[in-house]
Amino acid sequence: MIGLDGAKMSKSKGNLVFVSRLRADRIDPMAVRLALLADHYRADRQWTDDLLKTAQQRLTRWREAAAVTTGPSGADLLTGVRARVADDLDTPGALAVVDDWADRALGGAGDDSAAPELMARTVDALLGVRL
């Protein structure tokens, strides 16, 4: 269940957040996707402005990391994301794997020149997030 202001979102209550409205407000659809992936699919959660803001910041950081010339092992990143997704679709865990890789890449770690492209391809293929 996804809630808003402490109540379940429902058409009858009129408290739905529509992706079309978010897009009209020029919110990147990839940020919306990241916000939805931030919690496990079976967990109750709340849609908040902070959730969306965090997702937008994550998307920006990932895009910056994908643009570096070298980074930590891309193969390790792919293996880590695959493992998290294979474990009951643990998307929060998968996001954490990419966050860790991005933080290290932006910090100058690693010398794998293929890693940034593999990172972008991994998050697109396994999480549906285009960078």
XYZ file of N, CA and C in Angstrom:
393
model
N 0.837 -1.173 0.000
C 0.000 0.000 0.000
C 0.887 1.243 0.000
N 0.489 2.201 -0.773
C 1.179 3.490 -0.769
C 0.216 4.507 -0.188
N 0.672 5.193 0.843
C -0.169 6.180 1.500
C 0.295 7.597 1.217
N -0.586 8.518 1.535
C -0.300 9.942 1.404
C -0.896 10.629 2.610
N -0.091 11.394 3.314
C -0.548 12.091 4.516
C -1.163 11.127 5.530
N -0.568 9.946 5.658
C -0.996 8.984 6.660
C -2.210 8.155 6.288
N -2.759 8.332 5.097
C -3.930 7.566 4.671
C -3.624 6.853 3.361
N -4.286 5.713 3.164
C -4.127 4.974 1.913
C -4.601 5.843 0.754
N -3.814 5.851 -0.320
C -4.258 6.573 -1.518
C -5.439 5.826 -2.126
N -6.470 6.573 -2.486
C -7.617 5.952 -3.154
C -8.361 6.992 -3.977
N -8.964 6.496 -5.049
C -9.719 7.384 -5.929
C -10.895 8.002 -5.177
N -11.541 7.204 -4.328
C -12.715 7.717 -3.614
C -12.350 8.828 -2.630
N -11.139 8.777 -2.084
C -10.698 9.839 -1.167
C -10.139 11.039 -1.917
N -9.842 10.844 -3.189
C -9.310 11.943 -3.989
C -7.897 12.349 -3.613
N -7.161 11.427 -3.019
C -5.805 11.768 -2.575
C -4.733 11.031 -3.381
N -4.971 10.883 -4.661
C -4.007 10.209 -5.525
C -2.942 11.180 -6.024
N -1.746 10.668 -6.195
C -0.670 11.416 -6.834
C -0.509 10.800 -8.218
N -0.790 11.570 -9.245
C -0.739 11.066 -10.612
C 0.614 11.369 -11.244
N 1.165 10.368 -11.917
C 2.426 10.555 -12.625
C 2.270 11.658 -13.667
N 1.120 11.733 -14.297
C 0.897 12.780 -15.309
C 1.036 14.176 -14.703
N 0.589 14.337 -13.469
C 0.752 15.645 -12.804
C 2.212 15.904 -12.456
N 2.893 14.867 -12.005
C 4.315 15.020 -11.698
C 5.086 15.388 -12.963
N 4.748 14.745 -14.067
C 5.415 15.066 -15.336
C 5.090 16.484 -15.779
N 3.839 16.912 -15.573
C 3.460 18.288 -15.920
C 4.255 19.287 -15.087
N 4.634 18.865 -13.867
C 5.473 19.700 -12.998
C 6.953 19.538 -13.332
N 7.244 18.873 -14.439
C 8.591 18.677 -14.962
C 9.466 17.787 -14.070
N 8.834 16.866 -13.368
C 9.573 15.880 -12.583
C 10.039 14.788 -13.547
N 11.306 14.446 -13.482
C 11.866 13.403 -14.341
C 11.199 12.062 -13.996
N 10.638 11.368 -14.974
C 10.000 10.075 -14.700
C 10.948 9.063 -14.059
N 12.235 9.177 -14.327
C 13.195 8.261 -13.716
C 13.301 8.510 -12.208
N 13.107 9.753 -11.780
C 13.096 10.050 -10.345
C 11.859 9.442 -9.689
N 10.735 9.493 -10.375
C 9.514 8.868 -9.849
C 9.748 7.370 -9.690
N 10.343 6.750 -10.691
C 10.626 5.317 -10.617
C 11.555 5.014 -9.441
N 12.609 5.807 -9.278
C 13.521 5.577 -8.152
C 12.809 5.731 -6.818
N 11.908 6.687 -6.719
C 11.146 6.862 -5.478
C 10.325 5.612 -5.176
N 9.721 5.035 -6.193
C 8.909 3.833 -5.992
C 9.763 2.608 -5.682
N 10.981 2.572 -6.197
C 11.874 1.441 -5.947
C 12.567 1.522 -4.585
N 12.445 2.645 -3.906
C 13.178 2.863 -2.656
C 12.688 1.991 -1.506
N 11.499 1.440 -1.628
C 10.973 0.534 -0.603
C 10.635 -0.799 -1.251
N 10.631 -1.843 -0.438
C 10.311 -3.178 -0.943
C 8.869 -3.210 -1.433
N 8.631 -3.975 -2.477
C 7.307 -3.980 -3.105
C 6.197 -4.454 -2.172
N 6.517 -5.222 -1.141
C 5.482 -5.684 -0.211
C 5.325 -4.793 1.013
N 6.153 -3.774 1.129
C 6.120 -2.912 2.314
C 5.097 -1.786 2.141
N 4.397 -1.490 3.222
C 3.568 -0.283 3.227
C 4.512 0.908 3.227
N 4.129 1.949 2.527
C 5.003 3.120 2.430
C 4.182 4.373 2.255
N 4.828 5.488 2.447
C 4.195 6.795 2.298
C 4.849 7.543 1.145
N 4.044 8.162 0.304
C 4.556 9.044 -0.740
C 4.710 10.422 -0.114
N 5.923 10.960 -0.157
C 6.172 12.275 0.429
C 7.031 13.106 -0.513
N 7.012 14.397 -0.281
C 7.891 15.278 -1.051
C 9.351 14.930 -0.804
N 9.676 14.544 0.441
C 11.057 14.170 0.761
C 11.491 12.911 0.008
N 10.579 11.957 -0.137
C 10.888 10.740 -0.892
C 11.254 11.094 -2.328
N 10.473 11.965 -2.937
C 10.736 12.371 -4.314
C 12.025 13.187 -4.410
N 12.252 14.066 -3.444
C 13.475 14.881 -3.449
C 14.716 13.986 -3.339
N 14.657 13.001 -2.464
C 15.769 12.063 -2.308
C 16.014 11.301 -3.604
N 14.939 10.887 -4.266
C 15.071 10.171 -5.538
C 15.681 11.064 -6.612
N 15.297 12.324 -6.643
C 15.873 13.255 -7.619
C 17.368 13.438 -7.363
N 17.747 13.559 -6.100
C 19.158 13.702 -5.761
C 19.938 12.439 -6.132
N 19.341 11.279 -5.881
C 19.980 10.008 -6.238
C 20.189 9.938 -7.747
N 19.181 10.305 -8.512
C 19.275 10.269 -9.972
C 20.389 11.185 -10.471
N 20.482 12.368 -9.910
C 21.545 13.304 -10.288
C 22.918 12.710 -9.984
N 23.069 12.129 -8.789
C 24.348 11.534 -8.393
C 24.704 10.363 -9.308
N 23.730 9.530 -9.646
C 23.995 8.398 -10.534
C 24.408 8.885 -11.916
N 23.751 9.909 -12.405
C 24.112 10.439 -13.730
C 25.525 11.022 -13.718
N 25.878 11.698 -12.651
C 27.238 12.226 -12.528
C 28.246 11.081 -12.493
N 27.928 10.020 -11.753
C 28.838 8.878 -11.649
C 28.971 8.155 -12.985
N 27.894 8.076 -13.739
C 27.946 7.416 -15.049
C 28.787 8.202 -16.045
N 29.047 9.459 -15.748
C 29.809 10.318 -16.662
C 31.305 10.357 -16.355
N 31.746 9.701 -15.276
C 33.180 9.698 -14.983
C 33.899 8.813 -15.997
N 35.206 8.970 -16.102
C 35.950 8.198 -17.107
C 36.310 6.796 -16.632
N 36.510 6.618 -15.333
C 36.792 5.300 -14.759
C 36.063 5.192 -13.426
N 35.915 3.957 -12.970
C 35.259 3.749 -11.687
C 35.608 2.397 -11.116
N 35.039 2.081 -9.954
C 35.237 0.760 -9.368
C 34.690 -0.324 -10.299
N 34.997 -1.540 -10.015
C 34.629 -2.666 -10.874
C 33.161 -2.644 -11.300
N 32.949 -2.605 -12.597
C 31.598 -2.681 -13.132
C 31.014 -4.076 -12.981
N 31.866 -5.099 -13.082
C 31.399 -6.478 -12.927
C 30.869 -6.713 -11.520
N 31.568 -6.164 -10.512
C 31.107 -6.308 -9.132
C 29.770 -5.598 -8.932
N 29.621 -4.446 -9.547
C 28.352 -3.713 -9.463
C 27.228 -4.551 -10.062
N 27.434 -5.071 -11.257
C 26.420 -5.884 -11.922
C 26.052 -7.096 -11.072
N 27.049 -7.782 -10.540
C 26.802 -8.949 -9.695
C 26.002 -8.566 -8.457
N 26.357 -7.446 -7.838
C 25.656 -7.002 -6.634
C 24.207 -6.636 -6.893
N 23.957 -5.913 -7.968
C 22.578 -5.524 -8.291
C 21.764 -6.766 -8.646
N 22.338 -7.658 -9.450
C 21.631 -8.900 -9.797
C 21.259 -9.689 -8.545
N 22.194 -9.800 -7.614
C 21.943 -10.565 -6.388
C 20.795 -9.960 -5.588
N 20.763 -8.641 -5.476
C 19.698 -7.991 -4.707
C 18.344 -8.159 -5.393
N 18.308 -7.996 -6.708
C 17.046 -8.147 -7.440
C 16.570 -9.602 -7.374
N 17.497 -10.552 -7.428
C 17.137 -11.972 -7.361
C 16.650 -12.378 -5.977
N 16.979 -11.612 -4.955
C 16.562 -11.906 -3.583
C 15.213 -11.242 -3.306
N 14.149 -11.836 -3.801
C 12.784 -11.345 -3.579
C 12.619 -9.892 -4.003
N 13.225 -9.557 -5.119
C 13.131 -8.218 -5.694
C 13.472 -7.139 -4.654
N 14.646 -7.298 -4.056
C 15.117 -6.355 -3.030
C 15.628 -5.078 -3.699
N 14.701 -4.255 -4.166
C 15.110 -3.026 -4.848
C 15.809 -2.040 -3.920
N 15.409 -1.918 -2.638
C 16.188 -1.010 -1.783
C 17.652 -1.449 -1.683
N 17.879 -2.752 -1.609
C 19.246 -3.263 -1.576
C 19.986 -2.997 -2.871
N 19.291 -3.139 -3.998
C 19.907 -2.857 -5.299
C 20.281 -1.386 -5.408
N 19.408 -0.503 -4.936
C 19.721 0.927 -4.960
C 20.940 1.220 -4.097
N 21.040 0.544 -2.962
C 22.186 0.755 -2.071
C 23.489 0.319 -2.741
N 23.449 -0.770 -3.508
C 24.641 -1.227 -4.232
C 25.080 -0.155 -5.228
N 24.122 0.398 -5.972
C 24.463 1.429 -6.960
C 24.917 2.706 -6.256
N 24.250 3.067 -5.155
C 24.668 4.253 -4.392
C 26.122 4.130 -3.954
N 26.480 2.955 -3.432
C 27.853 2.740 -2.967
C 28.837 2.871 -4.128
N 28.502 2.245 -5.261
C 29.373 2.343 -6.434
C 29.513 3.802 -6.873
N 28.400 4.521 -6.938
C 28.425 5.924 -7.382
C 29.261 6.779 -6.437
N 29.092 6.572 -5.137
C 29.874 7.352 -4.173
C 31.369 7.106 -4.361
N 31.740 5.845 -4.555
C 33.158 5.527 -4.747
C 33.669 6.087 -6.075
N 32.866 5.970 -7.129
C 33.281 6.495 -8.439
C 33.457 8.005 -8.388
N 32.532 8.687 -7.741
C 32.635 10.147 -7.643
C 33.785 10.574 -6.747
N 34.213 9.666 -5.861
C 35.363 9.932 -5.008
C 36.689 9.605 -5.673
N 36.640 9.142 -6.913
C 37.867 8.867 -7.655
C 38.382 7.451 -7.538
N 37.607 6.561 -6.932
C 38.067 5.182 -6.756
C 37.935 4.388 -8.050
N 38.833 3.449 -8.224
C 38.746 2.502 -9.323
C 39.382 2.974 -10.612
N 39.755 1.979 -11.429
C 40.392 2.293 -12.711
C 39.774 1.496 -13.860
N 38.531 1.061 -13.680
C 37.824 0.296 -14.707
C 37.170 1.276 -15.680
N 37.748 1.387 -16.876
C 37.236 2.369 -17.839
C 35.883 1.966 -18.432
N 35.535 0.693 -18.341
C 34.236 0.240 -18.855
C 33.132 0.342 -17.804
N 33.510 0.584 -16.558
C 32.547 0.554 -15.457
C 31.432 1.593 -15.559
N 31.721 2.850 -15.881
C 30.618 3.818 -15.937
C 29.526 3.435 -16.941
N 29.928 2.965 -18.112
C 28.924 2.542 -19.098
C 28.175 1.305 -18.614
N 28.888 0.359 -17.997
C 28.239 -0.839 -17.479
C 27.271 -0.475 -16.356
N 27.634 0.493 -15.542
C 26.734 0.946 -14.484
C 25.440 1.471 -15.094
N 25.545 2.317 -16.108
C 24.352 2.879 -16.750
C 23.511 1.780 -17.390
N 24.148 0.826 -18.033
C 23.416 -0.276 -18.662
C 22.764 -1.177 -17.621
N 23.437 -1.369 -16.491
C 22.900 -2.211 -15.422
C 21.636 -1.607 -14.830
N 21.677 -0.329 -14.494
C 20.487 0.270 -13.871
C 19.339 0.385 -14.869
N 19.658 0.512 -16.145
C 18.604 0.529 -17.163
C 17.983 -0.862 -17.300
N 18.820 -1.872 -17.462
C 18.316 -3.223 -17.714
C 17.645 -3.854 -16.499
N 18.202 -3.655 -15.316
C 17.695 -4.355 -14.135
C 16.725 -3.535 -13.293
N 16.801 -2.213 -13.376
C 15.916 -1.366 -12.576
C 15.001 -0.496 -13.436
N 15.251 -0.461 -14.720
C 14.420 0.350 -15.607
C 14.655 1.835 -15.476
N 15.852 2.205 -15.041
C 16.195 3.618 -14.845
C 17.204 4.021 -15.913
N 16.769 4.849 -16.833
C 17.652 5.351 -17.889
C 18.411 6.568 -17.381
N 19.718 6.520 -17.521
C 20.535 7.652 -17.095
C 20.850 8.520 -18.289
